[in-house]
mmCIF file of C-alpha atoms in Angstrom:
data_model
loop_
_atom_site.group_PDB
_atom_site.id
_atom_site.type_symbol
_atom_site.label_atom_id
_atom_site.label_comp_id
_atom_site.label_asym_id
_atom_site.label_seq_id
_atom_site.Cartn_x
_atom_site.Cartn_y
_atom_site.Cartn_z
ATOM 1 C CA UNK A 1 155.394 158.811 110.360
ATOM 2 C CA UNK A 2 153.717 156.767 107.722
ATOM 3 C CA UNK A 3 152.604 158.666 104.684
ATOM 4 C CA UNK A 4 149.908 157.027 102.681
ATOM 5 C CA UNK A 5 148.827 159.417 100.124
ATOM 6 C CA UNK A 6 145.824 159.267 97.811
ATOM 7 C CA UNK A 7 146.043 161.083 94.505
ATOM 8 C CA UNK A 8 142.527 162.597 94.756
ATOM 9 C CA UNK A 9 139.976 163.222 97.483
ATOM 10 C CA UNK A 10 137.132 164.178 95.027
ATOM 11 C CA UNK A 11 136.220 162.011 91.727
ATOM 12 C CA UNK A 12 132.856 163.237 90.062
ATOM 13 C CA UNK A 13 132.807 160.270 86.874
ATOM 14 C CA UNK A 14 129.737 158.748 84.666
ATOM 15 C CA UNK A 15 128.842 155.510 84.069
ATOM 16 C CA UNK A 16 130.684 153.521 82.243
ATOM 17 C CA UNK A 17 133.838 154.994 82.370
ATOM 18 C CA UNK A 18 136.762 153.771 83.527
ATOM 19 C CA UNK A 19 138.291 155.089 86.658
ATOM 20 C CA UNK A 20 141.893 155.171 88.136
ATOM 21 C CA UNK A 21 142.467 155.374 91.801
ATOM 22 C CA UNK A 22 146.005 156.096 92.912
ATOM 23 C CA UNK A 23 147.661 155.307 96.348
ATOM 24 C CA UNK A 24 151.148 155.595 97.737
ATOM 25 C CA UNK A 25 152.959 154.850 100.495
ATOM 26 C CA UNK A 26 156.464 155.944 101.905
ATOM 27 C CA UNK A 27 157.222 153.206 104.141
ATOM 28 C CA UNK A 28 158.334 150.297 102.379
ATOM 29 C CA UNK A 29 155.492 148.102 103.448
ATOM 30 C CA UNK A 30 154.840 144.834 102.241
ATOM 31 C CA UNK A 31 150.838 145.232 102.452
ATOM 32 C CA UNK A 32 148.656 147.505 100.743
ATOM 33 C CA UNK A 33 144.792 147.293 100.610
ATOM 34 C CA UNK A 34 141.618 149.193 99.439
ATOM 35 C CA UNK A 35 138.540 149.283 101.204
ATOM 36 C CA UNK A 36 135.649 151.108 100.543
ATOM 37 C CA UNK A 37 133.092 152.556 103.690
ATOM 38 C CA UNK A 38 129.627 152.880 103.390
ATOM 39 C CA UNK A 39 127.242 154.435 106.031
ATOM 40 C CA UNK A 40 125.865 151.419 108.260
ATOM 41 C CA UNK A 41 128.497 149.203 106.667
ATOM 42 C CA UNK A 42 131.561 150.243 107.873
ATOM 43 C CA UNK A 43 134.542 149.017 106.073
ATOM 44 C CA UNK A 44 134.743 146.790 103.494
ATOM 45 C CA UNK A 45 137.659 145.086 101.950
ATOM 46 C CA UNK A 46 137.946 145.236 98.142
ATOM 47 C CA UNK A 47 141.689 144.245 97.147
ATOM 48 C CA UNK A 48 144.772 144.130 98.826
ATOM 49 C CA UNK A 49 148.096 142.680 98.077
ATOM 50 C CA UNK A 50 150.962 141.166 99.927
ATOM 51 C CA UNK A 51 153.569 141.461 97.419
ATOM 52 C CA UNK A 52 154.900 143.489 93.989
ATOM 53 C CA UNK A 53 152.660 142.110 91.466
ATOM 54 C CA UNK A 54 150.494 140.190 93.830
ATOM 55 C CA UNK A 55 147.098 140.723 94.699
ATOM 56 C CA UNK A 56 144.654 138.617 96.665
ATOM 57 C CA UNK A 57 140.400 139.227 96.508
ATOM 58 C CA UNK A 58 138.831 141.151 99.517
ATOM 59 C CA UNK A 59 134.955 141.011 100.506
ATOM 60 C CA UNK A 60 133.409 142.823 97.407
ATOM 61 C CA UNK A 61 135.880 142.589 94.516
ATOM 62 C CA UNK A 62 133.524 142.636 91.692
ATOM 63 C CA UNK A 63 133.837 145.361 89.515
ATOM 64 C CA UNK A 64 136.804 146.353 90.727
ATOM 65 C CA UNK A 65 140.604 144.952 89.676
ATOM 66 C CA UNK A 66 143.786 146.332 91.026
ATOM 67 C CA UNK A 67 147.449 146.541 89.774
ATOM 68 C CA UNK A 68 150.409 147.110 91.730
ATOM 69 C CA UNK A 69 153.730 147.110 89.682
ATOM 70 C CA UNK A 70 156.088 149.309 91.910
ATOM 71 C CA UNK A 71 156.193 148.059 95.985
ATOM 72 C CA UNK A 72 155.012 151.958 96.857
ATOM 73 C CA UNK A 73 151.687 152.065 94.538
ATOM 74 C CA UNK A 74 148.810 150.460 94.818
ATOM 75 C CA UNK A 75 146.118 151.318 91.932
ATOM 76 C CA UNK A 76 142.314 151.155 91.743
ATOM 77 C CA UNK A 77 140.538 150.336 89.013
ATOM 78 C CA UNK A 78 136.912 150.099 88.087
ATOM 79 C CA UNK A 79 136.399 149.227 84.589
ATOM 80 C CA UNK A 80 132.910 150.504 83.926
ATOM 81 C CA UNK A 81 131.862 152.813 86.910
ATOM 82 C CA UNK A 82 128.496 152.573 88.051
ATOM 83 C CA UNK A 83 125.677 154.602 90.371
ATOM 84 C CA UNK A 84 126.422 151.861 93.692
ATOM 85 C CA UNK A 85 130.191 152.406 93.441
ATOM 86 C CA UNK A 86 129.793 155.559 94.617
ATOM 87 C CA UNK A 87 131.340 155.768 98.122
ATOM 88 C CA UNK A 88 134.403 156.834 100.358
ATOM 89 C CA UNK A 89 137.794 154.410 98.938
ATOM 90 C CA UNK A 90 139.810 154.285 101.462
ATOM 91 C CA UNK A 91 143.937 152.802 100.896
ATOM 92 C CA UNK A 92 146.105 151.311 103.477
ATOM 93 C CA UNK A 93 149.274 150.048 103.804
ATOM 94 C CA UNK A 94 151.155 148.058 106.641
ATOM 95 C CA UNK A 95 154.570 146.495 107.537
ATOM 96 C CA UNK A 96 153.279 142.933 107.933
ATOM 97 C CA UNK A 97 150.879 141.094 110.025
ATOM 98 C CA UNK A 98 150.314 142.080 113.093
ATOM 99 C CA UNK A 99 151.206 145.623 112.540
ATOM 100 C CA UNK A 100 148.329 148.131 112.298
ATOM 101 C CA UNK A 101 147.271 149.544 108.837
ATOM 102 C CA UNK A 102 147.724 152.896 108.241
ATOM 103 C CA UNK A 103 145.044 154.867 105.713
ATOM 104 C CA UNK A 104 145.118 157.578 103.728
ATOM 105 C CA UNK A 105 142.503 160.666 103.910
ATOM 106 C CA UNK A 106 140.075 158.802 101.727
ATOM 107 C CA UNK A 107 138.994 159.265 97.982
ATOM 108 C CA UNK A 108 135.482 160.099 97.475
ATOM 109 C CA UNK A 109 134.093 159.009 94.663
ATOM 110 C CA UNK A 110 130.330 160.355 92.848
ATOM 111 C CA UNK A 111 129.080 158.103 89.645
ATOM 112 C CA UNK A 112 127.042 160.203 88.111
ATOM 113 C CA UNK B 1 132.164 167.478 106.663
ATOM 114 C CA UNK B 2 131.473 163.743 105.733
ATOM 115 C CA UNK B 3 129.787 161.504 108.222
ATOM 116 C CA UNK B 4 131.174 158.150 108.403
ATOM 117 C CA UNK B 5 127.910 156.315 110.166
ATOM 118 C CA UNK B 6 124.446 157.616 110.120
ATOM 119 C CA UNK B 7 123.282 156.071 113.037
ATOM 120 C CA UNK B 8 126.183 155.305 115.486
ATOM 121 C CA UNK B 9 126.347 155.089 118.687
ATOM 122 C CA UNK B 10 127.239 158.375 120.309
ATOM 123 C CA UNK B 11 128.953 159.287 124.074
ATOM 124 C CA UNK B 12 128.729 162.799 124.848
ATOM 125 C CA UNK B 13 131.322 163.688 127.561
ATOM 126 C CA UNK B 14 132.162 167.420 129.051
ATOM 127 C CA UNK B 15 135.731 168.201 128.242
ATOM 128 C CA UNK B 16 138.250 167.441 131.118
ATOM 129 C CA UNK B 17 136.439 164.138 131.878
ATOM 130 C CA UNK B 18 137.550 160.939 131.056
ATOM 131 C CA UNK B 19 135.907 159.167 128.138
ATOM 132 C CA UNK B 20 135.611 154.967 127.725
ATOM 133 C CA UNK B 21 134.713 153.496 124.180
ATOM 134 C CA UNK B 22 133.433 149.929 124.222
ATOM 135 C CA UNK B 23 133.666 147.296 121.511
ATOM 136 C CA UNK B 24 132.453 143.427 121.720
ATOM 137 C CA UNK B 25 134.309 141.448 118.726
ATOM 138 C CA UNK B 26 133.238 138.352 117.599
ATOM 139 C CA UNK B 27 136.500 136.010 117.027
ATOM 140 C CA UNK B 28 137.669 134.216 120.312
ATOM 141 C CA UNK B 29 140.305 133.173 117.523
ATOM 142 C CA UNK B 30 141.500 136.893 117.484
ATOM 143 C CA UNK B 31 144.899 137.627 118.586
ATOM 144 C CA UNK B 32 145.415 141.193 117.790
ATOM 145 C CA UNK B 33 143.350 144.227 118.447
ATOM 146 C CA UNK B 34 143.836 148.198 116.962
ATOM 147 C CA UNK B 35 141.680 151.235 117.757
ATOM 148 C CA UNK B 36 141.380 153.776 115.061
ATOM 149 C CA UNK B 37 140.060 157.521 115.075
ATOM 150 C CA UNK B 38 138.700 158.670 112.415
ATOM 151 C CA UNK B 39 137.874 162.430 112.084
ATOM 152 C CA UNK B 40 135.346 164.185 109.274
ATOM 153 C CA UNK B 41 136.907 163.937 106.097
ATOM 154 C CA UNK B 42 139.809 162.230 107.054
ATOM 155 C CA UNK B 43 141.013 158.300 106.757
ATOM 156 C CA UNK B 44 140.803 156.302 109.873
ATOM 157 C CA UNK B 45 144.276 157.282 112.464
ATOM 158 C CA UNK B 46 146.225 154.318 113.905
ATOM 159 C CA UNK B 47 145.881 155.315 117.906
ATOM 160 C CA UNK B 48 146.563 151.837 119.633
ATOM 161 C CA UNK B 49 147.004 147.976 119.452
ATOM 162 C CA UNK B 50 147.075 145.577 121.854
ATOM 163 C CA UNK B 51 148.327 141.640 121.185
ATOM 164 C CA UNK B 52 146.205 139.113 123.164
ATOM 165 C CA UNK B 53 149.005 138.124 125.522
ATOM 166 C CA UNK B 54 148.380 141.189 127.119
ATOM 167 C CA UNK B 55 145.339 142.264 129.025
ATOM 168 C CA UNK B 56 146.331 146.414 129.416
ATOM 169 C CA UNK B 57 148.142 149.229 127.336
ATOM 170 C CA UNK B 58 149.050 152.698 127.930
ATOM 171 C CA UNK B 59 149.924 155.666 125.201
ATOM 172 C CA UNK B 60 149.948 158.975 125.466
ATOM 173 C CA UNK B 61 146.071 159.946 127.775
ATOM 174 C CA UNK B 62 144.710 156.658 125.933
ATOM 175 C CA UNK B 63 144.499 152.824 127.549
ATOM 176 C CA UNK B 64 143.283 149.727 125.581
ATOM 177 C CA UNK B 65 141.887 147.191 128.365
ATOM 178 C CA UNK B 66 141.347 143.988 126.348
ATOM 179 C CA UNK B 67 138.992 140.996 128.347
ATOM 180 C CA UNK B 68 139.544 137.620 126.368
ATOM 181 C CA UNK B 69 136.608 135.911 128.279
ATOM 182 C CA UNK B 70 133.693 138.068 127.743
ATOM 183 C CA UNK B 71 135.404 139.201 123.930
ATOM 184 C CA UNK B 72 135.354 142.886 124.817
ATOM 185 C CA UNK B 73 137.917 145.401 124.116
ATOM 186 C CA UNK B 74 137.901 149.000 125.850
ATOM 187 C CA UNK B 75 139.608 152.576 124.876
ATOM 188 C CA UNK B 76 140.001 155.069 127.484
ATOM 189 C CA UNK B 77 141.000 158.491 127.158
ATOM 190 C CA UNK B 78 141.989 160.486 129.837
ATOM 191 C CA UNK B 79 140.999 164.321 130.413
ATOM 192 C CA UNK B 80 138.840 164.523 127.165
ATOM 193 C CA UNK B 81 139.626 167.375 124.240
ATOM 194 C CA UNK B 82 137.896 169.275 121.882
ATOM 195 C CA UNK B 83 139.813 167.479 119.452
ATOM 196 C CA UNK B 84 139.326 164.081 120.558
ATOM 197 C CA UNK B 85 135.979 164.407 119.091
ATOM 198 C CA UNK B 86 135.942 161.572 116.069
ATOM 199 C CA UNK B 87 134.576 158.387 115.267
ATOM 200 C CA UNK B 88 136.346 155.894 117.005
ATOM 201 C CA UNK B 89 136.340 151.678 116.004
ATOM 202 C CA UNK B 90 137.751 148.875 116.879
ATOM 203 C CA UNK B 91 139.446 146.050 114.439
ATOM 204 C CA UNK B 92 139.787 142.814 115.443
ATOM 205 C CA UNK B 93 142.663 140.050 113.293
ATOM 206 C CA UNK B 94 145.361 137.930 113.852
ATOM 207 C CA UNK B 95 149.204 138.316 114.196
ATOM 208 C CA UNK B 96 149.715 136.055 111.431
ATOM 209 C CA UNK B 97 148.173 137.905 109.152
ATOM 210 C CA UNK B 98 146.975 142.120 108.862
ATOM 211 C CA UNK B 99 144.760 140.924 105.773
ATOM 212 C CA UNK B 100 141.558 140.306 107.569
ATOM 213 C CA UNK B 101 141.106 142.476 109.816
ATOM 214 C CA UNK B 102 137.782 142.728 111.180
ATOM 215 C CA UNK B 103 136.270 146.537 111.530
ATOM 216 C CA UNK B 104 133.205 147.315 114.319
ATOM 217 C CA UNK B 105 131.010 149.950 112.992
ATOM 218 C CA UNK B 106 131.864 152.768 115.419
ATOM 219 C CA UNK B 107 131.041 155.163 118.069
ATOM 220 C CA UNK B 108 131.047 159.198 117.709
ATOM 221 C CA UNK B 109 132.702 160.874 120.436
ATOM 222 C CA UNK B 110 131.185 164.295 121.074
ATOM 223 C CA UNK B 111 133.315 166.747 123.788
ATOM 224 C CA UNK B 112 130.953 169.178 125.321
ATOM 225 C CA UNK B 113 133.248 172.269 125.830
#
């Protein structure tokens, strides 16, 4: 089975910081992604990338940038957290298109 | 638990009946449809897909009925669990390409015991 782990399924930070989110997958897939999901608005894509080093804008990117050096880790980042980023982040990975993506259990993040 | 919709639709079945989720999507350009569950606290669960050269698919208790003219897409699950109880959506995209996938909002299953 697909394991797509995310480092931490509560964040409590403040405004302004900085904020890491971690995601890895044990699959080899090509595509990873972060979404976040809101009450009434579902899912919402925020990054994802097709490639090592590649990364392509989702929906709602702003304040948010991403890195992914290794093919297994996807990162997160929000360079100044503020009070409407708080919400469920949610990473995926999948083989290629036309393959499902499969999610981790969800990071859910407070800005305080 | 965390809710994942505050106001979705919700089918209330007795356990041991069968239960059918409906979803309308909006691309007729879509060639590739997934179901997900998605329990309290947990990420969204891969269940089924379906490509649009095919109208039917069976797993294990669930079929995906998928009717390219009217754009709807269907989940049933057969002799309803406790456990089956979840959010359950549909995503919509295109074999070329898992990067824009399209995500309904949901329905919560409930299983009456």
């Amino acid at each position: 089975d697909v394991k797509v782990t995310q480092s931490s399924r509560y964040l409590v930070k403040r405004t302004g910081e900085k904020v890491f989110l971690e995601c890895v997958q044990d699959m080899d897939h090509e595509n990873m992604f972060w979404y976040r999901q809101d009450p009434g608005l579902g899912l919402r894509l925020i990054y994802f990338s097709y490639d090592v080093k590649m990364k392509e804008k989702g929906d709602i990117p702003e304040g948010y940038s991403v890195s992914r050096e290794k093919k297994e880790r996807f990162s997160l980042i929000l360079e100044s957290a503020s009070t409407n980023q708080t919400s469920m982040y949610l990473c995926a990975s999948s083989l290629s298109g036309g393959s499902p993506l499969h999610f981790g259990n969800g990071t859910r993040l407070t800005v305080t | 638990g965390e809710s994942v919709g505050l106001h979705l639709p919700t089918l209330s079945v007795q356990e041991g009946d069968n239960s059918i989720i409906n979803c309308a999507y909006s691309n007729s350009a879509s060639d590739y449809f997934i179901w997900y569950k998605q329990e309290s606290g947990k990420g969204p669960q891969f269940i089924i897909d379906i490509r649009s050269n095919m109208d039917k698919r069976q797993g294990q208790r669930v079929t995906v009925l998928l009717n390219k003219t009217v754009k709807h897409l269907s989940l049933q699950i057969a002799a309803t669990q406790p456990g089956d109880s979840a959010v359950y959506f549909c995503a919509e995209g295109s074999m070329d390409s898992s990067y824009k996938l399209i995500f309904g909002s949901g329905t919560r299953l409930l299983v009456r015991p």
